[in-house]
Structure formats: structure tokens, C-alpha cells
Coordinates of N, CA and C in Angstrom, one line a residue:
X146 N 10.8 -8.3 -5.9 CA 11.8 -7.2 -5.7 C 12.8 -7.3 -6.8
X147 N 13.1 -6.3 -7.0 CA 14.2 -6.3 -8.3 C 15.0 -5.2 -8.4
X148 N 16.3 -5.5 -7.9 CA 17.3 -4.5 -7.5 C 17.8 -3.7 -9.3
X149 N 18.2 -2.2 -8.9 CA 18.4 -1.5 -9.6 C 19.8 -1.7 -9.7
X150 N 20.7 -2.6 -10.7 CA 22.0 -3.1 -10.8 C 23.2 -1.7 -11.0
X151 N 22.6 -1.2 -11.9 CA 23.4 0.9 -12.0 C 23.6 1.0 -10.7
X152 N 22.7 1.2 -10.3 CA 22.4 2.2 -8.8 C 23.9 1.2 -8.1
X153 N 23.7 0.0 -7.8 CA 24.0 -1.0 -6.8 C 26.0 -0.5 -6.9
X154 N 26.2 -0.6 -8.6 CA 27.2 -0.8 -8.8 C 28.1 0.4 -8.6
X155 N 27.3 1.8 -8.7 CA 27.5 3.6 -8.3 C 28.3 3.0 -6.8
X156 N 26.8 2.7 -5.8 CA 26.9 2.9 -4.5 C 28.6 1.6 -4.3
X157 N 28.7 0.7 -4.9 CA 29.8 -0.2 -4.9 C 31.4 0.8 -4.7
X158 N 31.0 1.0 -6.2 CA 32.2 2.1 -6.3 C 32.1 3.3 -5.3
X159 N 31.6 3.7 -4.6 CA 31.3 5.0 -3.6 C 32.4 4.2 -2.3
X160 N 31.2 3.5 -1.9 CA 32.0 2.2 -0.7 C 33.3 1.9 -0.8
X161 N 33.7 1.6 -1.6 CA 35.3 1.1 -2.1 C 36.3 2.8 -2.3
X162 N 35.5 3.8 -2.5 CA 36.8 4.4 -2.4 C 36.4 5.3 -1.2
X163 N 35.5 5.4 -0.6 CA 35.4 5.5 0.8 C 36.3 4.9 1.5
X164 N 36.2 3.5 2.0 CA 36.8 2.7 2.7 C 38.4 2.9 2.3
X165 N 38.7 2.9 1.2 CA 40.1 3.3 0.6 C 40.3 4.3 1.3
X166 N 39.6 5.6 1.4 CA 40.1 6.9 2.0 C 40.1 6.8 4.0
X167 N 39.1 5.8 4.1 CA 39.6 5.7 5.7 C 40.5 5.3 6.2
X168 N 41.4 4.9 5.1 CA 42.6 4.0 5.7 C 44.0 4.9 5.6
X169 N 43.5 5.9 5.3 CA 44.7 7.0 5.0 C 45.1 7.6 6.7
X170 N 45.9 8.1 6.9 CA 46.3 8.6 8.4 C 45.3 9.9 8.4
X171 N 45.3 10.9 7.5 CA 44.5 11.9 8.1 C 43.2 11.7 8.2
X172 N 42.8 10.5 7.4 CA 41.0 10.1 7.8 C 41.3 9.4 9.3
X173 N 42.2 8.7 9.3 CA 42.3 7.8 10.8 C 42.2 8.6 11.9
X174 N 42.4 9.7 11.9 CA 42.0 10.8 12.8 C 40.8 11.1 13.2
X175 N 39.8 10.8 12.6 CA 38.6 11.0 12.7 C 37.6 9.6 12.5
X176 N 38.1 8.8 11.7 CA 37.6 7.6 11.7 C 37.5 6.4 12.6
X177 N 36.7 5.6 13.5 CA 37.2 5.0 14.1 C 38.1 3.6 13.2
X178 N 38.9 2.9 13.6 CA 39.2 1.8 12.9 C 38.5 0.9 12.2
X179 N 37.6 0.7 12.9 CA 36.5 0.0 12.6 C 35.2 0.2 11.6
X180 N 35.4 0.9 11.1 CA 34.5 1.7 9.9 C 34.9 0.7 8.9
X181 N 35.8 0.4 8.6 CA 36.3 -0.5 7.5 C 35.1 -1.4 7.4
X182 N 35.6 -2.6 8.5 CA 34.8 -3.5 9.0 C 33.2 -3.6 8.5
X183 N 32.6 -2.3 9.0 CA 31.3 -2.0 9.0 C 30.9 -1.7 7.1
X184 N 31.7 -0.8 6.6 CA 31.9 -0.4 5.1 C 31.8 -1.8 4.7
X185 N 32.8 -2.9 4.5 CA 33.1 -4.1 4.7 C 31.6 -5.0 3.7
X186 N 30.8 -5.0 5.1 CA 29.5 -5.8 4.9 C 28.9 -5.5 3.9
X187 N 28.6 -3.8 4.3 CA 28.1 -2.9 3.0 C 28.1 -3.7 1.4
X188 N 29.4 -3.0 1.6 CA 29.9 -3.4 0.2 C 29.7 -4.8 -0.4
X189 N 29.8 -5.6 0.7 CA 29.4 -7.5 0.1 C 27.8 -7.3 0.0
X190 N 27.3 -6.7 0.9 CA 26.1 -6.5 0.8 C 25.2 -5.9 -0.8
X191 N 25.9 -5.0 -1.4 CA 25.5 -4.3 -2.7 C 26.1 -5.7 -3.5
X192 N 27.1 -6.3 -3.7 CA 27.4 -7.0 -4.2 C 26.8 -8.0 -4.4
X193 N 26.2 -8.4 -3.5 CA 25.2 -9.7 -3.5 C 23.7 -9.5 -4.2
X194 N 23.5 -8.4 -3.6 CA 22.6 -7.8 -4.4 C 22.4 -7.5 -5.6
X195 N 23.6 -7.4 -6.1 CA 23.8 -6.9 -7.4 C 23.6 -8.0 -8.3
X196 N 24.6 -9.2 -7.6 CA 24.4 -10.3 -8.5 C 23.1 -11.1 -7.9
X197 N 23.0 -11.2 -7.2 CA 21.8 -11.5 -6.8 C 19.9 -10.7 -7.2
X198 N 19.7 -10.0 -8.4 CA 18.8 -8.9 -8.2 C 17.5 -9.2 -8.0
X199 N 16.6 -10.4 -8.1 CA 15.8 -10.5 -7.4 C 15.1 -11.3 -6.4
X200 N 16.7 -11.4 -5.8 CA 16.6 -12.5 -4.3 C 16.2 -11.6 -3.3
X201 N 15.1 -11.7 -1.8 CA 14.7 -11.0 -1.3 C 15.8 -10.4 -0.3
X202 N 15.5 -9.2 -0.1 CA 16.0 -8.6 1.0 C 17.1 -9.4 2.1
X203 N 16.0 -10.2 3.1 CA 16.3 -10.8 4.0 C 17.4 -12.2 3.8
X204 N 17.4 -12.5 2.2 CA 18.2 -13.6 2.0 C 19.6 -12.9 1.7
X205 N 19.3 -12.0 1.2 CA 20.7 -11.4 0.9 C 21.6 -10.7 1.9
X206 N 20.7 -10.6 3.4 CA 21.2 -10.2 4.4 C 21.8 -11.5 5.3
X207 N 21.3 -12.7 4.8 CA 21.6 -13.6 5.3 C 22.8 -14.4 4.8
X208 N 23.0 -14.3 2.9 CA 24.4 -15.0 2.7 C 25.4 -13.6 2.5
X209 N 25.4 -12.2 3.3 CA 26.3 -11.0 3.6 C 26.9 -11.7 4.7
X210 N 26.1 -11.8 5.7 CA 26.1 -12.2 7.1 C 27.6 -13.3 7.1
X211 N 26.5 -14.3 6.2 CA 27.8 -15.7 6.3 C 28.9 -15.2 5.5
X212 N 29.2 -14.6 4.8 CA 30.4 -14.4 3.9 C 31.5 -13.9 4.7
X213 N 30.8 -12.8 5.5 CA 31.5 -12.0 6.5 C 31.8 -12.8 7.7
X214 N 30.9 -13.1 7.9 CA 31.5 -14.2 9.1 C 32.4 -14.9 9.2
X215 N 32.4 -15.8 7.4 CA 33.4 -16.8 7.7 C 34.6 -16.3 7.0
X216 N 35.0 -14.8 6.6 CA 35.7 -14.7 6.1 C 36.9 -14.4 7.4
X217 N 35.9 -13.4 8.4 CA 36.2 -13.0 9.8 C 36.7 -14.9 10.8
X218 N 36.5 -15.6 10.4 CA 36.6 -17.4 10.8 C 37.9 -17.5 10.1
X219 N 37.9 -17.6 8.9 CA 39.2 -17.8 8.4 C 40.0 -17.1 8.6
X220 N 40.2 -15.8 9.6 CA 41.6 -15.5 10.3 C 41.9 -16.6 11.3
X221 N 41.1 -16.8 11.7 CA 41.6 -17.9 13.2 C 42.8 -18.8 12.3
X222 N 42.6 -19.2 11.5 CA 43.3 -19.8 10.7 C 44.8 -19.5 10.1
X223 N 46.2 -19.8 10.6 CA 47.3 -19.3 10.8 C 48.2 -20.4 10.7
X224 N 48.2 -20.7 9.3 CA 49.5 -21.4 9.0 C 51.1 -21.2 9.3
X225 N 52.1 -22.1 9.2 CA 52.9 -21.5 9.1 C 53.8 -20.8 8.3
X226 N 54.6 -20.0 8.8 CA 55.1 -18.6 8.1 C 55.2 -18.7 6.2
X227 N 55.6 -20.2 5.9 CA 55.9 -20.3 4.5 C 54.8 -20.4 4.1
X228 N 53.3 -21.1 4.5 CA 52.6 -21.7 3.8 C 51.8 -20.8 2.6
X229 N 51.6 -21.4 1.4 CA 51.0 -20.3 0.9 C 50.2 -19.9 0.5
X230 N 49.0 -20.0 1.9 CA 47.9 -18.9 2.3 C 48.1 -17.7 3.0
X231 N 49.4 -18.0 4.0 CA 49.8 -16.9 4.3 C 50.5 -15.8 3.6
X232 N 51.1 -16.5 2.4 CA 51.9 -15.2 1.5 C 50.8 -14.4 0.5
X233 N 49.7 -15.2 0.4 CA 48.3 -14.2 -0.4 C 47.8 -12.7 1.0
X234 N 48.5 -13.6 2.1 CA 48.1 -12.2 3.0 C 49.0 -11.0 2.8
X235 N 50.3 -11.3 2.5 CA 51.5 -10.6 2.0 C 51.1 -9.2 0.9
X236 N 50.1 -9.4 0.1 CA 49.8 -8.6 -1.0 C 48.7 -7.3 -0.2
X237 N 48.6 -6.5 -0.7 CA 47.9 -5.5 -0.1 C 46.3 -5.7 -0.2
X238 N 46.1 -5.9 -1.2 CA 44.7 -6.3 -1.9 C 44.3 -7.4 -0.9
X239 N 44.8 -8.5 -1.1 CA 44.2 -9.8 -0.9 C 44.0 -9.4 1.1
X240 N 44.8 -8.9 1.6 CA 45.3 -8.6 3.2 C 44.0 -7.8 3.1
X241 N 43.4 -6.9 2.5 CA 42.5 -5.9 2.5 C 40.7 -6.9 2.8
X242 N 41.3 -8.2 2.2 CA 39.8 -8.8 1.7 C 39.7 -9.8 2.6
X243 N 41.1 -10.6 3.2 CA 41.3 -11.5 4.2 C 41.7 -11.6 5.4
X244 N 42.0 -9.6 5.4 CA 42.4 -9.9 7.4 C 43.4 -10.5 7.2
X245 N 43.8 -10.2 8.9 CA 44.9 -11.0 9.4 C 44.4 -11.4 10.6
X246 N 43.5 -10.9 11.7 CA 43.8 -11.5 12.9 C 42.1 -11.6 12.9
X247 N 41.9 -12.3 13.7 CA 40.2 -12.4 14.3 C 40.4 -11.8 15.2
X248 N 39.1 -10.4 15.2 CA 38.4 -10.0 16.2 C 37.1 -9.6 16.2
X249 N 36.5 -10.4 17.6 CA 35.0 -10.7 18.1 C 34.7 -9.5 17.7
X250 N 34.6 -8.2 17.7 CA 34.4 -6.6 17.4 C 34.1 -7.0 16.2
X251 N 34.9 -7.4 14.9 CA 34.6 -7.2 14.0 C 32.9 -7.9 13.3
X252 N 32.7 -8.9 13.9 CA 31.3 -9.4 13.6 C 30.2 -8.8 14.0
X253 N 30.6 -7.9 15.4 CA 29.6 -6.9 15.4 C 29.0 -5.6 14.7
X254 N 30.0 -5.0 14.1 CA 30.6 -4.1 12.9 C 29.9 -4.9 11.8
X255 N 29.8 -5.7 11.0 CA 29.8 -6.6 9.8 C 28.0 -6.5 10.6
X256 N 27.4 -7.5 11.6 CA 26.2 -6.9 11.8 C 25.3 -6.5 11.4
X257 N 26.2 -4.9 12.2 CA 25.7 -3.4 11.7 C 25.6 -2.9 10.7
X258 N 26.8 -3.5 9.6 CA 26.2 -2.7 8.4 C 25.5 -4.1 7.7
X259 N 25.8 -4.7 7.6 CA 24.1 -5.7 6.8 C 23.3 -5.2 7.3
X260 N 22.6 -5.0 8.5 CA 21.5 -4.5 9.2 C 21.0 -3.3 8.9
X261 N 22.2 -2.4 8.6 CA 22.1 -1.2 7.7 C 21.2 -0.8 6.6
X262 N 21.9 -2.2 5.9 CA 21.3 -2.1 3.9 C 19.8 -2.7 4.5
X263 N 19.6 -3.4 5.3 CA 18.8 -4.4 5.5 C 17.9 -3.2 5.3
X264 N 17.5 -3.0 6.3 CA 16.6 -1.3 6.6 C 16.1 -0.7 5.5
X265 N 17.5 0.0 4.8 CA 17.7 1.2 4.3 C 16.9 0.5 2.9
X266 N 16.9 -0.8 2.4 CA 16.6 -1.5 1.2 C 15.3 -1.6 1.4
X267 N 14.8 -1.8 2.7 CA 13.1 -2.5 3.0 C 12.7 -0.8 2.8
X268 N 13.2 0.0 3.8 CA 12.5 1.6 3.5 C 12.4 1.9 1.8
X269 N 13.1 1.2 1.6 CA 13.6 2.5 0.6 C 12.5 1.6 -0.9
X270 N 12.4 0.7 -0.8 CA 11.5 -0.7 -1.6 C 10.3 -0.5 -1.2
X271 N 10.0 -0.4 0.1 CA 8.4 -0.2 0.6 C 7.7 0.8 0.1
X272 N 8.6 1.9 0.0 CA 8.2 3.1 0.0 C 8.0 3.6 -1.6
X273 N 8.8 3.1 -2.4 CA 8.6 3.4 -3.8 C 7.4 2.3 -4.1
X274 N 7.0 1.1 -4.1 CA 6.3 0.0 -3.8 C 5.1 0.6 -3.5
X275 N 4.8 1.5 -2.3 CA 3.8 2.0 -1.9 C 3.2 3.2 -2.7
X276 N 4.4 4.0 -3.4 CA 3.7 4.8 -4.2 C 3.7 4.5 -5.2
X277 N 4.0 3.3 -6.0 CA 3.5 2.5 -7.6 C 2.1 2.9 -7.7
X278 N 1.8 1.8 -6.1 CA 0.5 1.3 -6.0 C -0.9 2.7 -5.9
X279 N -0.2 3.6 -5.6 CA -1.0 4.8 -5.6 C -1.5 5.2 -6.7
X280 N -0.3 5.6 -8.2 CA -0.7 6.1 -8.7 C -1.4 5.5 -9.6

């Protein structure tokens, strides 16, 4: 398998200013909160992919999975007010990439979208894969 790096880096930038635009109040009207979350995985997901391009599918679903997990872990983690891990949370960017609070929901979300690319990558690979072999 051999990921299309263009492609990966389009859909990157797509994700990112997606997720940018859900965070605005009149998307939050329609968005659940949690879309972030789910966009989230996505995005580590192309990423991994990208730098990863011909690691299989299922491995790349699998170090998405951990990244997200343990990034979603290292909220539990709450120093005190000065320490300064906590003031990298302070910046908008870094708070965007590290959370502040753990919630169980969010691993569900994160999941769903690896599980997403997972799919949408095997369809979408099989199927071009299947018509190489045709012609």
C-alpha cells in the first residue's frame, strides 16, 4: 500500500480548517461539541499516514488510536497552577492539541473517527487495487 502524500496533505488542510470553523459560535449551533474530538483522530490519522506512507492500514489505525488515547490520558494529569505544563495549556494552539480535562466520551469520538479512515482507506484501496488488477 502506498499512500498518496498530496492527497493526505489537501485532506489535512481541509480537517484543520474544518475543525477551526466548528469552534466558532454559529457552527456550535449546529455542531455537536464533540465533532472536534472525532475531526481530532482524523486528522492524526492522515498525518500518520502521510508520514507513514507505506505502513498498512490497520497499523496506522493502531498508533492513531494510541496517540489519541494517550493524549486524551495526559489530561488526567494536573499539576499545580504554576507548573509549567500547565501554562503550555495557557496558549490557544497548544490547549487546542492538549485538552484540559479528560472525558470518557472523548475516546469514543477519537474511535469513531480512526475507524472512519480505517474503512474509508480499505474501501477506497481495495477498490482502486481491484481495478489495476482488471485492466
Amino acid at each position: 500500500m502506498s499512500r498518496n502524500r498530496t492527497l493526505y496533505f489537501l485532506l489535512s488542510i481541509a480537517i484543520v480548517c474544518i475543525g477551526l470553523l466548528s469552534r466558532t459560535e454559529t457552527a456550535s449551533l449546529f455542531i455537536t461539541s464533540h465533532f472536534g474530538d472525532y475531526l481530532y483522530s482524523i486528522l492524526i490519522f492522515l498525518i500518520f499516514g502521510w508520514i507513514f506512507k507505506n505502513v498498512p492500514t490497520y497499523k496506522i489505525l493502531i498508533i492513531t488510536l494510541c496517540f489519541c488515547y494517550g493524549i486524551e490520558l495526559l489530561q488526567l494529569y494536573q499539576p499545580a497552577k504554576n507548573h509549567w505544563f500547565n501554562s503550555l495549556r495557557n496558549y490557544k494552539l497548544t490547549q487546542l492539541f492538549l485538552g484540559n480535562h479528560f472525558k470518557w466520551q472523548d475516546i469514543v469520538y477519537y474511535t469513531f473517527g480512526g475507524m472512519s479512515c480505517y474503512f474509508l482507506e480499505q474501501k477506497f484501496t481495495f477498490s482502486n487495487h481491484k481495478k489495476s488488477k482488471q485492466i
